[in-house]
Amino acid sequence: AWYGEPEVKQKTIFVNAGSSLSNGAEAYATASWQGRDALSAGFYRRAGQSTNIASIYPDGFLPLIAPEVTDYSVSGGVRWNVGDWKLDSSLGYGKNKMFYTIKNTLNRSLGPTSKTSFDAGGFDYDQLVLNVSGVREVAVSAFSSPLNVAVGLEARREGYGIFAGEPDSYRNGGVLLNGAPTASGAQVFPGFRPGNVVNEHRSAVGAYLDLEANLTENFLGSAAIRVEEYSDFGNNVSGKVSGRYDFSDVFALRGSVSSGFRAPSLQQQYFATTSTNFINGIPFDITTFPVSDPVAVALGAKPLEAEESMNFSMGAVIQAGDLSLTIDAYRINIDNRIVLSENLTATNVRDFLTSKGFIGIGGGRFFINGVDTNTRGVDIVANYPVRFDNGSKIDVTATANFNSTEVTRLPTISQIAQLNPTLFGRVNVLTFEEGNPKNKFVLSGAWSHGPWGATLRATRYGDVLSPGTTASADFVLTAKTLVDLEARYEVNESVKVAFGADNILDKYPDGLPPSLNTTGATSFSNYSPFGRSGRFIYGRVTVGF
């Protein structure tokens, strides 16, 4: 078995350019391209398993997922002045495409003639974004400082598509095993089917206004409003009010209240994938449905609504000599969160779908609104520079975070309430509430002396719950401290080199007990906040032109 991070080969090119124009204007442009080839594995298929074909893999096989990702973007803009206005306008386009190849596998339903590598299709996403913004100061006699005014307009066009794989990656070839049909498609990752193919677009326009000024000598206030309209969703107005009062040069209080929203993404609205399961010899399609699919609608799916949030924060700022200390408490209420439902595949669900005329549909899942969460927390950040007579300096930074999240509402669907399905189960609820550390501490020191530099950092992650479907299957990952170290040298203004190690002490999360690792192939929980791959050593050379 393979476990841990996938193999990755990545190539990146990034160009950033600028040029002065007449009348003080400035043109700028960026372009990037990245290609990533990854390789990860599913579970090993033993030689004698019914999923294997001995004539192809006499010793069994480990199916491999090999996505190829291409990501590129290009943008350009101009900054210029008109009177007291400082203006900026830009146009950018970017696209990401992921193509899946499934290797070292087979389609059991094709029998001994099955291929061992399949084109499984994939998906892509792109954006075209136009921005225009302006900033100026306006003298207001009632204020202690000029009023800073910022306005902006953004127009965005998004596109999302799914493309199908080759037929052998998803079809059922009809070859039986002991008189019974076998699963369809390439093992570990059946390909996207023609029925999953989508090509969707939408546009959105947003405008904002931001105002900030010292209302008195000691009180800084700001207010902002943003209006957006989506072609497929509707419109929204969100805003923010914040302030800071300096009682002295040493102590200040600050706070803010803001509303927010997140429109459902195209992926959440249109992603689809299908696999076929045989139940008592009868094939049933199990699908992740778009919310507009007739089957999803029959199960109670509705057009997705936006997530909405209210955010509150209050904090103190202390500046005592070289010591800087900030303490901020916050509360974030998110309503109508978009989540993926549980897989609705129980017998009564299949019977319900059959009664509605959906023959051969075994159920599935879809995105739904309806989870409300409440998060409370405190952030503490302290910084103190230590200077030495020889000109070297160490910036010491300590941070602490304490937080808790509570799920306050779960989704319901009245159309199928009588079927008593679990739409958002125990594991998902506990993932929100206990699946991240409730506290995290970081202590770091960044040393510099001439062209030399180094950073030493220790990070302590608190306990995390790896939830099971029942309480007896819960597993607590105990707190761990990781240490990172990096050394740097600036050869000249253009060339810099660095060498370092993350998790230099090679810490791992607590290992899963045998009762939760029955195959021996899942040594650690996926809930570990710092991964499960141990020490990471790197070298870096940076060259500027």
XYZ file of C-alpha atoms in Angstrom:
545
model
C 0.000 0.000 0.000
C 0.933 3.626 -0.440
C 0.079 6.112 2.299
C 0.803 9.793 2.745
C 1.422 12.564 0.267
C 1.251 11.811 -3.473
C 4.244 11.970 -5.752
C 4.255 15.397 -7.415
C 6.276 16.852 -10.276
C 5.621 20.556 -10.704
C 6.875 23.136 -13.174
C 6.069 26.820 -12.737
C 6.850 29.916 -14.780
C 5.873 33.356 -13.502
C 6.534 36.719 -15.119
C 5.861 40.098 -13.522
C 6.484 43.264 -15.547
C 5.875 46.993 -15.345
C 6.650 50.131 -17.308
C 6.242 53.882 -16.797
C 4.081 55.710 -19.296
C 3.645 59.396 -20.048
C 1.915 61.718 -17.579
C 2.939 59.567 -14.630
C 0.861 56.541 -15.626
C 2.168 53.031 -15.100
C 1.393 49.823 -16.995
C 1.827 46.409 -15.432
C 1.302 42.810 -16.423
C 1.673 39.320 -14.998
C 1.601 35.896 -16.593
C 1.983 32.424 -15.144
C 1.911 28.808 -16.199
C 2.065 25.741 -14.020
C 2.020 22.054 -14.852
C 1.614 19.424 -12.125
C 1.761 15.659 -12.513
C 0.715 13.731 -9.419
C 0.507 10.046 -8.548
C -1.445 8.538 -5.655
C -2.893 5.125 -4.917
C -6.059 3.396 -3.791
C -6.266 0.206 -1.750
C -4.324 -2.844 -2.868
C -6.335 -5.560 -4.644
C -5.038 -8.941 -3.495
C -4.362 -11.717 -5.999
C -7.350 -13.820 -4.932
C -9.896 -11.026 -4.605
C -12.945 -11.148 -6.850
C -12.035 -7.657 -8.083
C -8.828 -9.000 -9.623
C -8.240 -10.904 -12.871
C -5.355 -13.310 -12.265
C -4.324 -13.474 -15.911
C -3.649 -9.700 -15.837
C -2.271 -9.331 -12.286
C -1.223 -12.748 -10.907
C 0.095 -11.082 -7.738
C -2.721 -8.541 -7.323
C -2.432 -4.845 -8.087
C -2.331 -1.374 -6.561
C -4.488 1.006 -8.670
C -2.938 4.426 -9.259
C -4.611 7.796 -9.845
C -2.499 10.112 -12.007
C -4.053 13.562 -12.459
C -2.407 16.063 -14.787
C -3.129 19.698 -13.905
C -2.526 22.698 -16.126
C -3.014 26.138 -14.640
C -2.335 29.407 -16.417
C -3.247 33.069 -16.124
C -2.479 36.410 -17.728
C -3.452 39.902 -16.636
C -2.592 43.488 -17.410
C -3.551 46.886 -16.130
C -2.830 50.596 -15.920
C -2.490 52.938 -12.932
C -3.029 56.646 -13.563
C -4.201 59.856 -11.933
C -7.152 62.073 -12.803
C -7.231 65.147 -10.606
C -7.165 63.937 -7.012
C -8.160 60.403 -7.981
C -5.636 57.558 -8.107
C -7.145 55.066 -10.544
C -6.339 51.451 -11.356
C -7.888 49.280 -14.038
C -6.992 45.690 -14.925
C -8.209 42.754 -16.988
C -7.214 39.192 -16.173
C -7.949 35.677 -17.373
C -7.080 32.364 -15.733
C -7.899 28.705 -16.305
C -7.315 25.462 -14.442
C -7.791 22.041 -16.044
C -7.464 18.622 -14.397
C -7.263 15.471 -16.514
C -7.343 12.015 -14.868
C -5.458 8.943 -16.025
C -6.045 5.766 -14.004
C -3.083 3.386 -14.165
C -2.189 -0.116 -13.014
C -5.874 -1.028 -12.766
C -8.586 -2.849 -14.719
C -12.299 -2.853 -15.512
C -13.445 -6.162 -14.005
C -16.608 -6.244 -16.128
C -14.517 -6.393 -19.328
C -12.801 -9.634 -18.283
C -9.271 -10.645 -19.397
C -9.387 -8.211 -22.339
C -9.523 -5.202 -20.032
C -6.997 -2.448 -20.457
C -4.814 -1.498 -17.501
C -4.757 2.270 -18.080
C -7.768 4.511 -18.739
C -8.531 8.075 -19.737
C -11.106 8.953 -17.048
C -11.966 12.493 -18.158
C -11.821 15.508 -15.870
C -12.975 19.073 -15.382
C -11.913 22.693 -15.867
C -12.685 26.116 -14.451
C -11.903 29.569 -15.803
C -12.424 33.231 -14.899
C -12.308 36.510 -16.809
C -12.192 39.485 -14.435
C -12.319 43.241 -15.081
C -11.514 45.608 -12.193
C -11.706 49.402 -11.994
C -10.921 51.160 -8.711
C -10.215 54.652 -7.475
C -8.897 56.225 -4.268
C -8.792 59.849 -3.160
C -8.791 62.005 -0.047
C -11.540 64.537 0.674
C -11.114 67.323 3.210
C -13.890 67.291 5.830
C -13.709 70.098 8.362
C -15.509 68.107 11.062
C -12.892 65.328 10.992
C -9.354 65.288 12.332
C -8.029 63.876 9.070
C -9.057 63.863 5.421
C -11.731 61.337 4.507
C -10.198 58.502 2.479
C -12.651 57.399 -0.227
C -12.202 54.165 -2.172
C -14.625 52.984 -4.856
C -14.476 50.054 -7.214
C -16.277 47.978 -9.797
C -15.661 44.350 -10.708
C -17.167 42.348 -13.560
C -16.499 38.615 -13.619
C -17.357 35.795 -15.990
C -16.894 32.207 -14.753
C -16.994 28.906 -16.587
C -17.038 25.314 -15.342
C -16.995 22.126 -17.372
C -16.793 18.362 -16.964
C -15.587 16.190 -19.858
C -16.122 12.458 -20.150
C -13.508 9.743 -20.162
C -13.183 6.914 -22.663
C -16.104 4.409 -22.591
C -14.054 1.592 -21.062
C -13.310 3.803 -18.053
C -16.968 3.805 -16.964
C -18.986 1.180 -18.915
C -19.988 -2.318 -17.875
C -18.716 -4.966 -20.267
C -21.115 -7.655 -19.066
C -18.517 -10.280 -18.047
C -19.903 -12.275 -15.093
C -18.154 -13.660 -12.029
C -19.678 -16.898 -10.727
C -22.820 -16.039 -12.655
C -23.148 -12.540 -11.162
C -22.385 -9.173 -12.764
C -19.395 -7.177 -11.564
C -18.772 -3.497 -10.957
C -18.502 -1.100 -13.875
C -15.574 1.080 -14.802
C -11.917 1.428 -13.928
C -11.292 0.314 -10.377
C -10.491 3.033 -7.824
C -11.817 5.831 -10.099
C -14.538 5.122 -12.680
C -14.412 7.707 -15.425
C -16.800 10.605 -15.907
C -19.718 9.577 -18.129
C -21.397 11.488 -20.958
C -24.318 12.009 -18.593
C -21.980 13.857 -16.219
C -20.780 16.308 -18.873
C -21.572 19.966 -18.218
C -20.462 23.268 -19.682
C -21.848 26.107 -17.585
C -21.127 29.812 -17.312
C -22.282 32.760 -15.257
C -21.472 36.433 -14.845
C -21.351 38.660 -11.803
C -20.984 42.400 -11.277
C -20.009 43.987 -7.973
C -19.424 47.520 -6.728
C -18.046 48.774 -3.423
C -17.572 51.976 -1.463
C -15.107 52.267 1.432
C -14.778 55.321 3.706
C -12.158 55.865 6.416
C -11.111 58.865 8.524
C -9.985 59.985 11.955
C -13.299 61.241 13.287
C -11.400 62.688 16.255
C -7.702 62.820 16.987
C -7.941 59.470 18.792
C -10.793 57.702 16.999
C -10.357 56.101 13.579
C -13.589 54.938 11.947
C -14.357 53.166 8.694
C -17.410 51.879 6.876
C -17.744 49.848 3.679
C -20.567 48.498 1.551
C -20.492 46.060 -1.349
C -23.297 45.215 -3.786
C -23.139 42.190 -6.090
C -25.443 40.667 -8.669
C -25.082 37.192 -10.179
C -26.707 36.089 -13.424
C -27.698 32.729 -11.932
C -28.234 33.593 -8.304
C -29.499 37.104 -7.603
C -28.088 40.032 -5.686
C -26.656 40.756 -2.280
C -25.625 43.704 -0.141
C -22.968 43.293 2.553
C -21.150 45.792 4.708
C -18.647 46.458 7.453
C -18.239 49.042 10.211
C -15.049 49.230 12.254
C -13.293 51.571 14.615
C -10.167 52.062 16.706
C -9.722 54.346 19.708
C -6.212 55.251 20.899
C -6.342 55.998 24.603
C -2.606 56.713 24.525
C 0.505 55.852 22.548
C 0.568 52.598 24.507
C -3.024 51.336 24.485
C -5.882 51.187 21.949
C -9.146 49.330 21.513
C -10.522 48.213 18.153
C -13.610 46.435 16.940
C -15.659 45.633 13.873
C -19.009 44.278 12.756
C -19.465 42.939 9.251
C -21.829 40.871 7.193
C -20.767 38.495 4.464
C -22.073 36.073 1.927
C -20.790 33.429 -0.442
C -22.764 32.543 -3.527
C -22.929 28.831 -4.422
C -20.072 27.991 -6.742
C -20.581 26.541 -10.196
C -18.927 23.363 -8.967
C -21.441 22.991 -6.142
C -24.302 23.550 -8.559
C -23.169 21.308 -11.425
C -20.591 18.703 -10.317
C -21.690 15.158 -11.156
C -20.118 11.729 -11.112
C -21.652 8.253 -11.352
C -20.719 4.730 -10.344
C -22.719 1.516 -10.781
C -23.329 -0.902 -7.923
C -24.943 -4.300 -8.335
C -27.520 -5.102 -5.657
C -28.893 -8.644 -5.779
C -27.623 -8.879 -9.353
C -29.383 -5.684 -10.471
C -27.318 -2.644 -11.543
C -28.040 0.628 -9.760
C -26.439 3.970 -10.598
C -25.159 5.841 -7.538
C -24.606 9.474 -8.497
C -23.457 12.769 -7.077
C -26.248 14.817 -8.641
C -26.430 18.468 -9.629
C -29.257 20.052 -7.642
C -31.232 20.567 -10.865
C -31.208 16.866 -11.820
C -34.732 15.341 -11.783
C -33.606 12.566 -9.436
C -32.116 15.071 -6.984
C -35.294 17.160 -7.199
C -37.382 14.073 -6.420
C -35.216 13.515 -3.347
C -35.821 17.110 -2.257
C -32.930 19.056 -3.768
C -33.572 22.767 -4.224
C -31.655 25.561 -5.970
C -28.772 26.462 -3.712
C -28.921 29.690 -1.759
C -26.035 31.839 -0.589
C -24.234 31.285 2.667
C -24.586 34.320 4.917
C -22.453 35.356 7.859
C -22.194 37.898 10.622
C -18.762 38.630 12.035
C -17.992 40.424 15.304
C -14.571 41.251 16.728
C -13.210 43.276 19.637
C -9.593 43.657 20.570
C -6.836 45.572 22.287
C -3.530 46.853 20.950
C -0.606 47.440 23.304
C 2.662 49.068 22.214
C 5.058 49.264 25.174
C 8.459 50.243 23.878
C 9.569 47.559 21.434
C 6.905 45.123 22.629
C 3.817 44.865 20.414
C 0.824 42.895 21.719
C -2.623 42.404 20.178
C -5.536 40.481 21.667
C -8.670 39.997 19.559
C -11.845 38.102 20.382
C -14.165 37.152 17.547
C -17.467 35.491 16.812
C -18.507 34.221 13.379
C -22.064 33.071 12.718
C -22.527 31.346 9.359
C -26.058 30.493 8.224
C -27.209 28.198 5.452
C -23.808 26.633 4.854
C -23.569 24.576 1.684
C -22.644 20.960 2.403
C -22.703 17.651 0.568
C -25.470 15.393 1.811
C -24.869 11.856 2.992
C -25.197 9.148 0.353
C -28.941 8.371 0.214
C -28.850 4.741 -0.927
C -31.015 2.850 1.547
C -33.527 0.335 0.246
C -36.509 2.600 0.952
C -34.818 5.390 -1.020
C -34.319 3.076 -4.011
C -37.951 1.954 -3.765
C -39.082 5.572 -3.553
C -37.144 6.465 -6.712
C -38.502 3.447 -8.552
C -42.052 4.505 -7.609
C -41.320 7.888 -9.171
C -40.257 6.257 -12.446
C -36.469 6.389 -11.971
C -35.613 2.800 -12.878
C -32.086 1.618 -12.096
C -31.248 4.628 -9.910
C -29.869 3.520 -6.575
C -29.772 6.978 -5.002
C -26.873 9.271 -4.405
C -26.069 12.613 -2.885
C -26.185 16.313 -3.730
C -25.263 19.682 -2.278
C -27.731 21.231 0.151
C -28.064 24.336 2.314
C -29.059 24.206 5.932
C -26.094 23.864 8.299
C -25.646 26.794 10.701
C -22.456 27.177 12.726
C -21.255 29.474 15.480
C -17.505 29.961 15.964
C -15.960 31.829 18.891
C -12.296 32.462 19.416
C -9.424 34.591 20.672
C -6.219 35.472 18.794
C -3.141 36.706 20.688
C -0.031 37.973 18.891
C 3.116 39.324 20.575
C 6.256 40.581 18.851
C 9.526 41.754 20.377
C 12.766 42.575 18.505
C 16.051 41.804 20.240
C 18.973 43.873 18.945
C 22.681 43.160 19.467
C 25.713 45.441 19.406
C 27.176 43.656 16.372
C 24.168 44.725 14.239
C 22.302 41.430 14.301
C 18.663 41.189 15.357
C 16.174 38.548 16.388
C 12.453 39.189 15.864
C 10.644 37.047 18.431
C 6.968 36.369 17.708
C 4.525 34.401 19.824
C 0.934 33.659 18.785
C -1.926 31.773 20.384
C -5.390 30.880 19.141
C -8.294 29.477 21.134
C -11.527 28.624 19.328
C -14.661 26.511 19.416
C -17.330 25.776 16.797
C -20.881 24.614 17.383
C -23.328 23.309 14.784
C -26.610 25.024 15.701
C -28.878 23.770 12.897
C -28.998 20.736 10.602
C -30.661 20.478 7.177
C -34.044 18.878 6.636
C -35.951 17.931 3.481
C -39.692 17.618 3.874
C -40.271 15.642 0.639
C -38.483 12.550 1.945
C -38.839 13.047 5.692
C -40.946 9.896 5.861
C -37.959 7.915 4.560
C -36.018 9.048 7.636
C -32.705 9.602 5.842
C -29.681 11.089 7.559
C -28.775 14.140 5.499
C -25.789 15.314 7.533
C -24.537 12.666 9.888
C -22.501 12.359 13.028
C -19.100 12.340 11.340
C -19.835 15.552 9.449
C -21.147 17.355 12.524
C -18.129 16.348 14.615
C -15.809 17.352 11.788
C -17.093 20.921 12.151
C -17.060 20.875 15.949
C -14.051 18.737 16.886
C -12.117 18.138 13.658
C -9.689 21.034 14.159
C -7.499 21.944 17.151
C -9.267 24.110 19.722
C -5.936 25.754 20.468
C -2.709 26.417 18.607
C 0.510 28.061 19.825
C 3.455 29.302 17.763
C 6.809 30.653 18.988
C 9.317 31.795 16.394
C 12.561 33.703 16.181
C 13.837 35.267 12.942
C 17.564 36.139 13.131
C 19.319 38.415 10.646
C 22.872 39.703 10.370
C 24.036 41.264 7.136
C 23.378 38.817 4.291
C 22.694 35.942 6.712
C 19.384 34.958 8.181
C 17.655 32.082 9.952
C 14.232 31.223 11.343
C 13.439 28.774 14.122
C 9.766 28.074 14.781
C 7.883 25.751 17.134
C 4.160 25.075 16.591
C 1.958 23.230 19.055
C -1.341 21.827 17.785
C -3.990 20.936 20.340
C -6.084 17.768 20.505
C -8.195 16.822 17.476
C -11.030 14.301 17.268
C -11.022 11.830 14.405
C -14.742 10.971 14.460
C -16.274 7.605 13.743
C -19.794 6.615 12.815
C -20.275 5.615 16.467
C -18.683 6.896 19.667
C -16.723 3.661 20.048
C -14.948 4.427 16.759
C -13.885 7.946 17.794
C -10.140 8.484 18.105
C -8.417 11.446 19.758
C -5.213 12.748 18.204
C -3.216 14.149 21.126
C -1.387 17.481 21.037
C 1.914 17.592 19.157
C 4.688 20.187 18.770
C 6.516 20.589 15.458
C 9.791 22.447 14.942
C 10.814 24.135 11.665
C 14.260 25.547 10.848
C 15.516 27.544 7.865
C 18.868 29.172 7.071
C 19.244 31.878 4.389
C 22.033 33.709 2.608
C 21.742 36.679 0.251
C 24.513 36.275 -2.297
C 23.716 39.649 -3.862
C 20.664 41.749 -4.643
C 19.502 39.257 -7.264
C 20.415 35.845 -5.843
C 19.225 34.333 -2.562
C 19.615 30.789 -1.295
C 17.901 28.950 1.536
C 17.994 25.524 3.103
C 15.611 24.208 5.720
C 13.383 21.552 7.147
C 9.754 21.577 8.209
C 9.023 19.235 11.111
C 12.748 18.749 11.608
C 12.168 16.377 14.558
C 10.121 14.082 12.289
C 6.926 14.095 14.381
C 3.906 12.027 13.333
C 0.320 12.068 14.588
C -0.845 9.273 16.886
C -1.203 6.050 14.943
C -4.643 4.535 14.462
C -5.289 1.440 16.588
C -5.759 -1.916 14.797
C -9.531 -1.721 15.241
C -9.567 1.392 13.021
C -6.827 0.171 10.682
C -8.162 -3.251 9.794
C -6.391 -3.382 6.414
C -3.069 -2.196 7.801
C -2.997 0.414 5.026
C -4.286 3.488 6.892
C -1.682 4.120 9.566
C -2.810 7.635 10.510
C -6.018 9.644 10.565
C -6.705 12.181 7.811
C -7.751 14.623 10.572
C -4.163 15.316 11.612
C -3.733 19.133 11.476
C -0.104 18.844 10.336
C -0.352 15.981 7.844
C 1.172 12.556 8.210
C 4.346 12.617 6.140
C 7.000 13.452 8.717
C 10.060 15.607 8.050
C 10.202 17.708 4.869
C 13.638 18.959 3.745
C 14.064 21.564 1.038
C 16.526 23.836 -0.702
C 15.615 26.998 -2.571
C 17.413 29.356 -4.918
C 15.744 32.646 -5.821
C 17.006 34.659 -8.775
C 15.567 38.065 -9.601
C 15.959 39.841 -12.941
